[in-house]
Coordinates of C-alpha atoms and ligand atoms in Angstrom, one line a residue:
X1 CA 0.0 0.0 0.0
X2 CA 1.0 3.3 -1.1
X3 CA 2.3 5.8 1.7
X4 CA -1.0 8.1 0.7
X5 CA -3.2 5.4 0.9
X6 CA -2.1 4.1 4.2
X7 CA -2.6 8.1 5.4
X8 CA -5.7 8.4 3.5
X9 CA -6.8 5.3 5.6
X10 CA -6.1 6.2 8.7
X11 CA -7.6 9.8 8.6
X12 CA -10.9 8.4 7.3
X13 CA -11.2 5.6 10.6
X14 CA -10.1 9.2 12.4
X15 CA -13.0 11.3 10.8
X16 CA -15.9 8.3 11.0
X17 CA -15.0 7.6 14.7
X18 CA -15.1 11.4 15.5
X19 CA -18.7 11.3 14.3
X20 CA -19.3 11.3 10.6
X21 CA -21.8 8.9 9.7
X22 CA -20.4 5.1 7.8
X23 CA -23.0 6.4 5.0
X24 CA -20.9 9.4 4.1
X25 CA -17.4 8.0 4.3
X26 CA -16.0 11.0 3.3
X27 CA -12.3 11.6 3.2
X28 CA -12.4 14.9 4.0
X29 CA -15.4 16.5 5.7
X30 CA -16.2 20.3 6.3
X31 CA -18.2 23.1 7.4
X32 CA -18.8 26.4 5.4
X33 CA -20.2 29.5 7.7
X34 CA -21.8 31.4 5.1
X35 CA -23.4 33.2 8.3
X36 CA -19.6 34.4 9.6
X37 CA -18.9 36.5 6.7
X38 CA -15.1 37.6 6.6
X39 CA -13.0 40.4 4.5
X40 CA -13.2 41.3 1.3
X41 CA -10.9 39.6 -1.1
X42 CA -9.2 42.2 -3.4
X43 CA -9.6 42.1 -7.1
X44 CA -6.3 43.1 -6.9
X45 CA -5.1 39.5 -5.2
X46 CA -5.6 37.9 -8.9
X47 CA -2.8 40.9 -10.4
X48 CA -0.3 40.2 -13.1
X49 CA 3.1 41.2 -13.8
X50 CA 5.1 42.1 -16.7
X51 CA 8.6 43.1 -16.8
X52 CA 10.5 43.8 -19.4
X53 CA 12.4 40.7 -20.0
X54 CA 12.5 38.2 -22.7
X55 CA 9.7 37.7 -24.7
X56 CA 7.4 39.3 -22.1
X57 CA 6.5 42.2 -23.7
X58 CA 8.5 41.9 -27.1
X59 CA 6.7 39.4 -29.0
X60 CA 4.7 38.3 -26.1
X61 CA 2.0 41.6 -25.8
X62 CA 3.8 43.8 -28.2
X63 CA 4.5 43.3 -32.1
X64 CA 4.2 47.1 -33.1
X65 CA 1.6 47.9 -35.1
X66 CA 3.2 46.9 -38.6
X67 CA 3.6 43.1 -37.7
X68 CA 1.6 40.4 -39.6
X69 CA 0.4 39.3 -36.1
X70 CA -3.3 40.6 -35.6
X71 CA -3.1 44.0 -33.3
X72 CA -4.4 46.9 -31.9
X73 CA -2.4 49.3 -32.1
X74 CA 0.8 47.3 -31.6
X75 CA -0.3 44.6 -28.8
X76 CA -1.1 41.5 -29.9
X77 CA -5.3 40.3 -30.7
X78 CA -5.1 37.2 -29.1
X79 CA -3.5 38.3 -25.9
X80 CA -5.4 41.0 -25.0
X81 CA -8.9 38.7 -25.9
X82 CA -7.5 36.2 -23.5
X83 CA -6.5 38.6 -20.5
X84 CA -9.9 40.3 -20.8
X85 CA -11.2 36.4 -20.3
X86 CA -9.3 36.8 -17.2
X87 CA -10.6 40.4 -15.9
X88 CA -7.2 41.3 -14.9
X89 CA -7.2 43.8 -12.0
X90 CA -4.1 45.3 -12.4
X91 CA -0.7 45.0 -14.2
X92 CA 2.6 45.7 -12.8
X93 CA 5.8 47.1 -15.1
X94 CA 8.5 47.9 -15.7
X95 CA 10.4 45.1 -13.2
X96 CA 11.1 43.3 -11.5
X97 CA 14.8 44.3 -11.2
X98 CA 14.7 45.8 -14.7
X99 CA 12.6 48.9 -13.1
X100 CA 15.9 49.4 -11.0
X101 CA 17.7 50.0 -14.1
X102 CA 15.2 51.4 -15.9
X103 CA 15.8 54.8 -17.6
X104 CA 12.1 56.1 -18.5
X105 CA 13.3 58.6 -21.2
X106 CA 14.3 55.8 -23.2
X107 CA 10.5 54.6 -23.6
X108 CA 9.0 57.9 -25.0
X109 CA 8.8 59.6 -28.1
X110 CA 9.2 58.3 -31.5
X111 CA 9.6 54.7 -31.5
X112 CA 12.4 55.0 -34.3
X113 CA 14.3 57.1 -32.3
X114 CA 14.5 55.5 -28.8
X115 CA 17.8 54.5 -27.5
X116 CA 19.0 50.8 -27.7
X117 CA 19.8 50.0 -24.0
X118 CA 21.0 46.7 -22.9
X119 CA 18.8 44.3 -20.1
X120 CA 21.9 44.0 -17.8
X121 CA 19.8 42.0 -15.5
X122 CA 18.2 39.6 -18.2
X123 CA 20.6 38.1 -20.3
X124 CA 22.2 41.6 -21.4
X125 CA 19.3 41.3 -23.9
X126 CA 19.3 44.9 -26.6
X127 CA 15.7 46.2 -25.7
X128 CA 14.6 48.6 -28.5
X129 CA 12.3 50.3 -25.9
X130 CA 9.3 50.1 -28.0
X131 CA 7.3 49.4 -25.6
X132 CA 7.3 52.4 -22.7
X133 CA 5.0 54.8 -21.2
X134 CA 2.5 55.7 -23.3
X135 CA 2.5 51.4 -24.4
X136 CA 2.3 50.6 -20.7
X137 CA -0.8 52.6 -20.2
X138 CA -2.7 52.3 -23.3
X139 CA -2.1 48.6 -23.1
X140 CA -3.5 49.0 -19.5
X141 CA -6.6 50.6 -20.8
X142 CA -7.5 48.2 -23.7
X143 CA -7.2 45.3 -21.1
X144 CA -9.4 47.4 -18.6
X145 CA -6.6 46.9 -15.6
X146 CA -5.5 49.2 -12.9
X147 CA -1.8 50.3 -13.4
X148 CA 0.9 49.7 -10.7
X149 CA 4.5 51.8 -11.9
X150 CA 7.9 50.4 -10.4
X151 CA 9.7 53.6 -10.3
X152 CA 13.8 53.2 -10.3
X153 CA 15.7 53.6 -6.9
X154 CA 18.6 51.5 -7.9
X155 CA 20.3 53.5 -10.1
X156 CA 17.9 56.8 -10.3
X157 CA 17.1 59.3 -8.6
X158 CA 14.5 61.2 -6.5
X159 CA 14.1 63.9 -9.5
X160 CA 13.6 61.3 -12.4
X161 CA 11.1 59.3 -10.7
X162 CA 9.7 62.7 -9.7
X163 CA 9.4 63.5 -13.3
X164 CA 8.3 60.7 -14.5
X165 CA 5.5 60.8 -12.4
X166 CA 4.9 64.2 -13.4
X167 CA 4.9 63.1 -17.3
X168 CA 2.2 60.6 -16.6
X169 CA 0.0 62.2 -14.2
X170 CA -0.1 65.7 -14.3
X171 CA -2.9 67.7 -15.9
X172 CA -1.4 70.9 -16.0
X173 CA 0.8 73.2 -18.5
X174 CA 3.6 71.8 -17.1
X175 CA 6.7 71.3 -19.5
X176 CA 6.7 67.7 -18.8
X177 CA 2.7 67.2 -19.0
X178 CA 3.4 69.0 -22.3
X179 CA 5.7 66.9 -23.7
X180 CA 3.4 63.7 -23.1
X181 CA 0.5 65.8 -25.1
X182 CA 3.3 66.0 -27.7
X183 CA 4.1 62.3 -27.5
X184 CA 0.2 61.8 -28.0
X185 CA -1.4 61.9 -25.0
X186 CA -3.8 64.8 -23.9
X187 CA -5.6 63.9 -20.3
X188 CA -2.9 62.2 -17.6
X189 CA -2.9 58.5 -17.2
X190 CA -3.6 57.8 -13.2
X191 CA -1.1 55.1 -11.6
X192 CA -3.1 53.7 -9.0
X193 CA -0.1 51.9 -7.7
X194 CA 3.5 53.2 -6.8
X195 CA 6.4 51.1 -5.8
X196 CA 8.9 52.5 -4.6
X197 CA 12.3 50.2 -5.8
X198 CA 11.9 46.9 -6.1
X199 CA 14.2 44.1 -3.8
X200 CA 16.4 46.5 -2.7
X201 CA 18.3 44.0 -0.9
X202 CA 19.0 42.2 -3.9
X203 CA 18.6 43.1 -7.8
X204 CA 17.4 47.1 -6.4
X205 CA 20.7 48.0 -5.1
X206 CA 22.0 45.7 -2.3
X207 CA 20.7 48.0 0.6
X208 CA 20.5 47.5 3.7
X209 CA 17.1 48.1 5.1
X210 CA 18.2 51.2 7.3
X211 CA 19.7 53.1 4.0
X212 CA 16.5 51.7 1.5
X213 CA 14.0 53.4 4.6
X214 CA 16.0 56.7 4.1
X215 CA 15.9 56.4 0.1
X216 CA 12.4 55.5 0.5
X217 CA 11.2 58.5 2.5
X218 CA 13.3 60.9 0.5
X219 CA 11.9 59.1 -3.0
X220 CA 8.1 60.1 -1.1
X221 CA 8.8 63.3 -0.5
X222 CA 9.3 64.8 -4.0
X223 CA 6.8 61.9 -6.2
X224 CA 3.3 63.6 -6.1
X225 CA 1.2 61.3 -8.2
X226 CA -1.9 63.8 -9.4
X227 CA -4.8 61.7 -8.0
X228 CA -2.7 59.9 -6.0
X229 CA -1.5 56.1 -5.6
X230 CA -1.1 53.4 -3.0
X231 CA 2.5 54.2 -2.2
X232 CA 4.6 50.8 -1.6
X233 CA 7.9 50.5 0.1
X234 CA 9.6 47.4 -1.0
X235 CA 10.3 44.6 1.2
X236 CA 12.7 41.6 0.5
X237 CA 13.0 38.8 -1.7
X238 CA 11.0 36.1 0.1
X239 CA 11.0 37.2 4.3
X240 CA 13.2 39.0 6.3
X241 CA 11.6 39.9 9.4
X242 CA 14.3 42.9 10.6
X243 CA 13.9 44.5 7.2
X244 CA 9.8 44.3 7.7
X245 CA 10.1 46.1 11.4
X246 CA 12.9 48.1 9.9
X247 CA 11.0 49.7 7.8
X248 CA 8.0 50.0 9.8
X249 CA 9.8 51.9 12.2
X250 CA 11.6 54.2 10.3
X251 CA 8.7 54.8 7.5
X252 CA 5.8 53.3 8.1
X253 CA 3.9 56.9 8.3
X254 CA 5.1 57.5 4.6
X255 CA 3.8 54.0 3.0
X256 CA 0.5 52.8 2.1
X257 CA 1.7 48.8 1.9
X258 CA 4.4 47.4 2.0
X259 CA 5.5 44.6 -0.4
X260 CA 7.0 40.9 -0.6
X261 CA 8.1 38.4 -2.8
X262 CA 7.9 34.7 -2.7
X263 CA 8.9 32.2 -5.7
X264 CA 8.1 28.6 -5.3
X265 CA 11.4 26.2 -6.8
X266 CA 10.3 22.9 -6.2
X267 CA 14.2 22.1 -5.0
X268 CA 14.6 24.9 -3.0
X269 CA 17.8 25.6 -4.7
X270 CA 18.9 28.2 -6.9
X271 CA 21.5 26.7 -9.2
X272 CA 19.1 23.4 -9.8
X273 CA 15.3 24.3 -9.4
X274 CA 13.8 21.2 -10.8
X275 CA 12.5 21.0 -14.3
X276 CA 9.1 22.1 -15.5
X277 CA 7.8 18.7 -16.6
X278 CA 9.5 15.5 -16.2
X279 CA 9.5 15.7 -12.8
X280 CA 8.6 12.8 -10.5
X281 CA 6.3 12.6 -7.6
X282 CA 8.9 13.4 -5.3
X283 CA 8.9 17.1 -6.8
X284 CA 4.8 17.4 -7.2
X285 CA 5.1 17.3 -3.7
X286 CA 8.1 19.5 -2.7
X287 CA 6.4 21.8 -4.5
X288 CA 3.4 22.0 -2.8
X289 CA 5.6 22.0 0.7
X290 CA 7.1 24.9 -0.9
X291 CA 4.2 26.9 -1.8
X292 CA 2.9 26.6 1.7
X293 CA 5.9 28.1 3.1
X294 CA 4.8 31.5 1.7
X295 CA 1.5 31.6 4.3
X296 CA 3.5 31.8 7.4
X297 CA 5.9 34.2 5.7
X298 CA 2.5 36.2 5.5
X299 CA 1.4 35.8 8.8
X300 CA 5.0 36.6 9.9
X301 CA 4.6 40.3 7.7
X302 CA 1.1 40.8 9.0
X303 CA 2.4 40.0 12.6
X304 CA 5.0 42.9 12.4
X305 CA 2.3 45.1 10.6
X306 CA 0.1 44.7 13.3
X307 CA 2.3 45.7 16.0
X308 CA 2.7 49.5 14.1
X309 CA -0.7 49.5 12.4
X310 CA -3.4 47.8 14.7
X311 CA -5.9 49.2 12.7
X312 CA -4.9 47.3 9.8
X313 CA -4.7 50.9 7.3
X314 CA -1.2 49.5 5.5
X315 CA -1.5 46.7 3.3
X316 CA 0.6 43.8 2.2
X317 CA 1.0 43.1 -1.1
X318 CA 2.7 40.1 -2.7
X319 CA 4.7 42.1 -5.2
X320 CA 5.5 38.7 -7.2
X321 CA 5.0 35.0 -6.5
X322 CA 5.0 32.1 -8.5
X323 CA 7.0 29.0 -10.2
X324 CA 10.2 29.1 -11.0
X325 CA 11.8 26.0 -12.7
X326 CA 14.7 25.3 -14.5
X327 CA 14.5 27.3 -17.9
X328 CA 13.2 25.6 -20.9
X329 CA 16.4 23.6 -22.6
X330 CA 17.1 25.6 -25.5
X331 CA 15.7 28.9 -24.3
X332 CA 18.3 32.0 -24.3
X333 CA 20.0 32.8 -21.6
X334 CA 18.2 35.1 -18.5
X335 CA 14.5 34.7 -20.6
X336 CA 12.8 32.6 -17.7
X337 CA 11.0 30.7 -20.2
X338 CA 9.9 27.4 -18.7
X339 CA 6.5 25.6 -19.6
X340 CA 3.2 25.3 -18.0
X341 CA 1.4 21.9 -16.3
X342 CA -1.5 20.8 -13.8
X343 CA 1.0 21.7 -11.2
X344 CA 1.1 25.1 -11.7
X345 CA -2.6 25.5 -11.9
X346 CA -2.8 23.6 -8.2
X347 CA 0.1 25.9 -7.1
X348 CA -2.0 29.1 -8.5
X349 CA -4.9 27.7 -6.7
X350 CA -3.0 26.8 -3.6
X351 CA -2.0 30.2 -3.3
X352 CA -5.4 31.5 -4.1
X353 CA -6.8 30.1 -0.8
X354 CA -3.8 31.5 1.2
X355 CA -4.3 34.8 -0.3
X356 CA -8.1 34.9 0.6
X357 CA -7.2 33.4 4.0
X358 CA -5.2 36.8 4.6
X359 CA -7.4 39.0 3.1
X360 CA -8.0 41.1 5.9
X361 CA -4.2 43.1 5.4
X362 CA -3.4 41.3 1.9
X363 CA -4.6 43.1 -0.9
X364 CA -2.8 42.9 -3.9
X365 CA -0.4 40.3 -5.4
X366 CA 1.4 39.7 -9.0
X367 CA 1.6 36.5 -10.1
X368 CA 5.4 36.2 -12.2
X369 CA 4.9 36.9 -15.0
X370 CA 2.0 37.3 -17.4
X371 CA 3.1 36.0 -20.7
X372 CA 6.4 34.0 -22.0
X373 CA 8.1 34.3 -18.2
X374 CA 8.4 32.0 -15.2
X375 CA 4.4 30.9 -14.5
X376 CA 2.8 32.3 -17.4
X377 CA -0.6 32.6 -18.4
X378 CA 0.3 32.8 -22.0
X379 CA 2.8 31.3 -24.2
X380 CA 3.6 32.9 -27.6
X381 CA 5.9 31.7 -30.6
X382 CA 5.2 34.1 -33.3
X383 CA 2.0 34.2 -34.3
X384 CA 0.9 31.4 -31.9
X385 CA -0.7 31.6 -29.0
X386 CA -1.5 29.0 -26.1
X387 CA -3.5 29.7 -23.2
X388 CA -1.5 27.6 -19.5
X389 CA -3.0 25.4 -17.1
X390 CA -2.5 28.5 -14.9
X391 CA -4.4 30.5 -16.8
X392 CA -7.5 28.4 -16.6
X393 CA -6.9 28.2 -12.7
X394 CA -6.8 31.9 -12.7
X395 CA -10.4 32.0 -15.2
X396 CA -11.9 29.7 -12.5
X397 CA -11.3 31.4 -9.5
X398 CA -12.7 34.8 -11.4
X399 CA -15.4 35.1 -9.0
X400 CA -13.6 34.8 -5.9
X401 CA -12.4 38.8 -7.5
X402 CA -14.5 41.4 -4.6
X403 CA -16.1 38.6 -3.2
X404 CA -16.3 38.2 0.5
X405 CA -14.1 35.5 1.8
X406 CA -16.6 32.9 4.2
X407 CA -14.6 30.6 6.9
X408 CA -14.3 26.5 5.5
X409 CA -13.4 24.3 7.9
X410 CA -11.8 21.0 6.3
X411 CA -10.8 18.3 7.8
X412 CA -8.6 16.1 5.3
X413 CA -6.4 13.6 5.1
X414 CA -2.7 13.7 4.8
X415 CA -0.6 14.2 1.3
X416 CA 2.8 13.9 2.0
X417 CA 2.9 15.9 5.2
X418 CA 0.2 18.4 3.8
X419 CA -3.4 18.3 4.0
X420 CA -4.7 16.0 0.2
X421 CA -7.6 18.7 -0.1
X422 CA -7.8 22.4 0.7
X423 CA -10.3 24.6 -0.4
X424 CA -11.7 28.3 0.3
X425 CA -15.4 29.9 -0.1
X426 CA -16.5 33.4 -0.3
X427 CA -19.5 34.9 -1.4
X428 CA -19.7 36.8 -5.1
X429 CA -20.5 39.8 -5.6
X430 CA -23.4 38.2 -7.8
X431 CA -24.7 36.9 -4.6
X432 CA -24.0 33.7 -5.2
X433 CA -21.7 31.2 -2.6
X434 CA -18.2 30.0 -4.8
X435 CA -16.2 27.2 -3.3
X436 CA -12.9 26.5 -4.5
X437 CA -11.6 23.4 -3.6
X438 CA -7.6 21.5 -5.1
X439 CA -6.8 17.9 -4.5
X440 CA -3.1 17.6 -4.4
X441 CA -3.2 13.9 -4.3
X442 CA -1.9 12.9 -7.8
X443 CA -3.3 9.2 -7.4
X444 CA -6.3 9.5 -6.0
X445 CA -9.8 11.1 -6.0
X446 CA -11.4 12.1 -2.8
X447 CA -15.2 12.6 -1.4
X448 CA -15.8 16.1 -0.1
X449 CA -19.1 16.6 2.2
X450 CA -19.1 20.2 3.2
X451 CA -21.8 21.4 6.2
X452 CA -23.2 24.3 5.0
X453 CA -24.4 27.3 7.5
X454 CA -26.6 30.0 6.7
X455 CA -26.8 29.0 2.8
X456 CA -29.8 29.3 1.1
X457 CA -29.1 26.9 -2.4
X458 CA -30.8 24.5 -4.1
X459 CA -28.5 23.6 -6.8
X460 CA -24.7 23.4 -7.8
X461 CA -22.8 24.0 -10.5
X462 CA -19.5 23.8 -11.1
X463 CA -15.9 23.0 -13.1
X464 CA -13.2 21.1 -13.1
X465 CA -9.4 21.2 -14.2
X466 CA -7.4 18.0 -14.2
X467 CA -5.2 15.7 -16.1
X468 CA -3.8 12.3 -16.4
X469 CA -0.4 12.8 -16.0
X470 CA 1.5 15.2 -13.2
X471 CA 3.1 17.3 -15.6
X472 CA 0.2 17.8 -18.6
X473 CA 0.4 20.5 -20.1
X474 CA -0.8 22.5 -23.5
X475 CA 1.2 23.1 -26.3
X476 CA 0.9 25.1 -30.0
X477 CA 0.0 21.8 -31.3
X478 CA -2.0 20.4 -28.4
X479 CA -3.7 23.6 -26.4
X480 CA -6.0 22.0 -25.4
X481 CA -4.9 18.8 -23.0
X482 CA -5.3 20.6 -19.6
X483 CA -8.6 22.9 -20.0
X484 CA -11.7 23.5 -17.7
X485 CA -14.8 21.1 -18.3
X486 CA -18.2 21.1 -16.8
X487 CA -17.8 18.8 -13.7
X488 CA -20.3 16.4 -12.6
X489 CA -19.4 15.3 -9.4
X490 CA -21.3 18.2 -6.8
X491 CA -24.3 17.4 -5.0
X492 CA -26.7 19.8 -2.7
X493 CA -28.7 17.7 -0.5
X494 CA -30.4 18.8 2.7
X495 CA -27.7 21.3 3.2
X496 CA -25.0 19.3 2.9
X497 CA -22.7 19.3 -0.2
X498 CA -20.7 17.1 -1.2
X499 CA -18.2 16.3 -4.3
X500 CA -15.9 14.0 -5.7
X501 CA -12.5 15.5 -6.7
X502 CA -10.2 13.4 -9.2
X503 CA -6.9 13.2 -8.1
X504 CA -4.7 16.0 -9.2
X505 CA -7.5 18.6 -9.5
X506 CA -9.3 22.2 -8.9
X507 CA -12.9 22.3 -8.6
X508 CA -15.0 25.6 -8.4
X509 CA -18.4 25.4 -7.2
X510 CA -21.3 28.0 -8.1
X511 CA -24.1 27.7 -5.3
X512 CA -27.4 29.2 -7.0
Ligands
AHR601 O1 10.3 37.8 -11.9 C1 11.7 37.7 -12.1 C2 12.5 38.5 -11.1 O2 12.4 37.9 -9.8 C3 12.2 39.9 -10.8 O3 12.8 40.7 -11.8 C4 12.8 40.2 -9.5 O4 12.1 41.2 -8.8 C5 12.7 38.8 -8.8 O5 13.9 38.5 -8.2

């Protein structure tokens, strides 16, 4: 008998001795309190980010408006169709550690005449700054997305980010504001939010949290976004609890959130991440150990935040999180191309739950990065397009955007040394009840019977995403092996629902 099996065993002689009735035999039972409503779970939570890097933007949004791929404009058709499938809340640019290199002149004006700088961080790539400013916010508006601008505090200054902010958002007779009507663009764009650097620690300048606080306060005092912005001072690369109370003490009057990345690497490792398919079941499950790590690394934030801000005013914000595998064999140096499989859509879902868990100080997050990089929701090669496993996940748990997040209790059996199932609820903003729920066990289905309090519903619909193998995935000649599909196995009886997950899947309910 397998070692899941045995655990899967033992928890269900566990859950029918604490009470659950033989007739159920449920591995994993639960109650949802749709009567203990909790906090509202930012649209900004399901956020996307897009550096320039690779074939992120070049070739992956943008293909200037000559190309023979369909565009608007210069971004690509089918990309900006299947992000507006997505209702993306807001999109981040231009890094990443490129913002901290990132010289904004170079991205305005004529396209034919902007400078050819190198991507010192990404493969010393030539970037031919097509895509800047004026790109970043028109693409912005076309896919109906809030804008959040990484201003540089690496190797810039207080006056150029000053400007730049100027350029964008003033709607005065300013020389700069005039100079962006010249460029082609009359009313001010508004940057809703503003980050301030971006790992200073690492990539952003090797700071020390003392110094970035300084630089961070002095950055604040001369940026004066015209309709203002959520203000973020940047945190580390994954958790560092002295730079969090750091900051706090030295600037937390000056910040609206405060930001932190986490990437999951199945390994742990840096120099040997694991490979994006082709991996055994070892690595499915070292990387669902090491996407849980990023919840206490929350609580850990929010615990310091609390201690300055008992009121909860400043929010957290996952500036990235994601994947990261070992790049796609092949693929040129520094582009963090790797590919997409039912993994990643768990890990996406995973994190999901963890965000709306948090909800009550997390309110924004950017999943790294939207298209061709790292955990992508899109993969291009020229003129093709393929839509990721991730991106479905992302589709599914569209309703979960605004909604208000409702306790679920579960009670599941063990996966590794990880719960099989988790799962998360919150009521739309359509009224209706949504319950997400991911089965990490790659072997095995499992029976779901959720109590449900204070529900009024008296049917259930829902979808599923699965696959037969661990590492499924879609490709230009195959897009469609891992995709959504009506699912079947819900029931609403007597106020009791219930569900039968295949192994390796997410599930999202509709209550009506
Ligand atoms: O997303 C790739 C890189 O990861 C970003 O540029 C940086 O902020 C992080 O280290």
């Amino acid at each position: 008998m397998s070692m899941p099996t045995l655990l899967r065993s033992a928890a269900c002689v566990l859950l029918l001795s604490a009470g659950a009735s033989a007739a159920m035999a449920a591995d994993v039972t639960g109650t949802l309190h749709a009567d203990r409503p909790g906090p509202v779970i930012a649209p900004e939570l399901y956020g996307q980010f897009m550096e320039q890097l690779g074939t992120g933007i070049d070739g992956g949004i943008w293909v200037g408006p000559d190309s023979d791929i369909p565009n608007t404009r210069g971004y690509r058709n089918d990309v900006l169709e299947a992000l507006k499938e997505l209702k993306v809340p807001v999109l981040r640019w231009p890094g990443g550690c490129y913002a901290d290199i990132y010289d904004w002149r170079t991205g305005i004006g004529p396209r034919e005449s902007r400078p050819v700088t190198l991507n010192r961080w990404w493969g010393n790539k030539e970037e031919h700054n097509a895509f800047g400013t004026h790109e970043f916010f028109e693409f912005a508006e076309l896919v109906g997305a809030k804008t959040f601008l990484n201003v540089n505090v690496g190797t810039g200054t207080p006056r150029e980010a000053m400007q730049w902010v100027e350029y964008i958002t003033s709607p005065t007779n300013s020389t700069l504001a005039q100079e962006r009507r010249r460029n082609g663009r009359d009313e001010p764009w508004k940057i809703d939010f503003l980050g301030i650097g971006n790992e200073p620690n690492g990539c952003g300048g090797r700071m020390r949290a003392e110094w970035f606080a300084d630089q961070f306060r002095q950055y604040v005092g001369f940026i004066v976004p015209h309709g203002g912005a959520t203000i973020i001072a940047s945190g580390p690369d994954a958790t560092d609890p002295e730079w969090t109370r750091t900051t706090m003490e030295l600037a937390i009057e000056h910040m609206d959130a405060f930001s932190m990345h986490y990437y999951t690497l199945p390994t742990g490792d840096w120099e040997n991440k694991g490979p994006a398919t082709g991996f055994d079941e070892s690595q499915w499950l070292a990387t669902f150990e090491r996407t849980y790590m990023i919840e206490p690394m929350i609580q850990e934030q929010v615990a310091i935040m609390d201690e300055f801000d008992p009121e909860g005013e400043k929010a957290l914000i996952i500036g990235e999180w994601g994947t990261w595998y070992d790049p796609t064999p092949g693929s040129p140096g520094g582009w963090l191309q790797q590919q997409n499989s039912i993994r990643d859509a768990l890990v996406a879902a995973v994190n999901f739950g963890i965000f709306h868990r948090n909800a009550r100080r997390l309110r924004a997050a950017g999943i790294a990065q939207m298209v061709n990089v790292l955990q992508a929701m899109l993969l291009t090669d020229g003129p093709k397009m393929v839509r990721t496993p991730t991106f479905h996940a992302f589709r599914m748990y569209r309703p979960f955007q605004g909604a208000t997040s409702l306790p679920l209790e579960l009670e599941s059996p063990a996966y590794g040394g990880l719960r099989a199932v988790d799962g998360t609820a919150a009521r739309g903003t359509d009224g209706k009840l949504y319950v997400g729920l991911v089965n990490l066990d790659p072997r095995e289905g499992k029976e779901v019977t959720i109590s449900l309090r204070g529900v009024e519903a008296s049917g259930v619909v829902g979808e599923v995403l699965t696959a037969d193998a661990i590492d499924a995935h879609n490709t230009f000649d195959a897009p469609d092996t891992v995709r959504p599909r009506p699912f079947e196995g819900a029931r609403l009886v007597d106020g009791t629902l219930s569900a039968t997950l295949p192994a390796k899947s997410v599930v999202v309910l509709a209550l009506e």
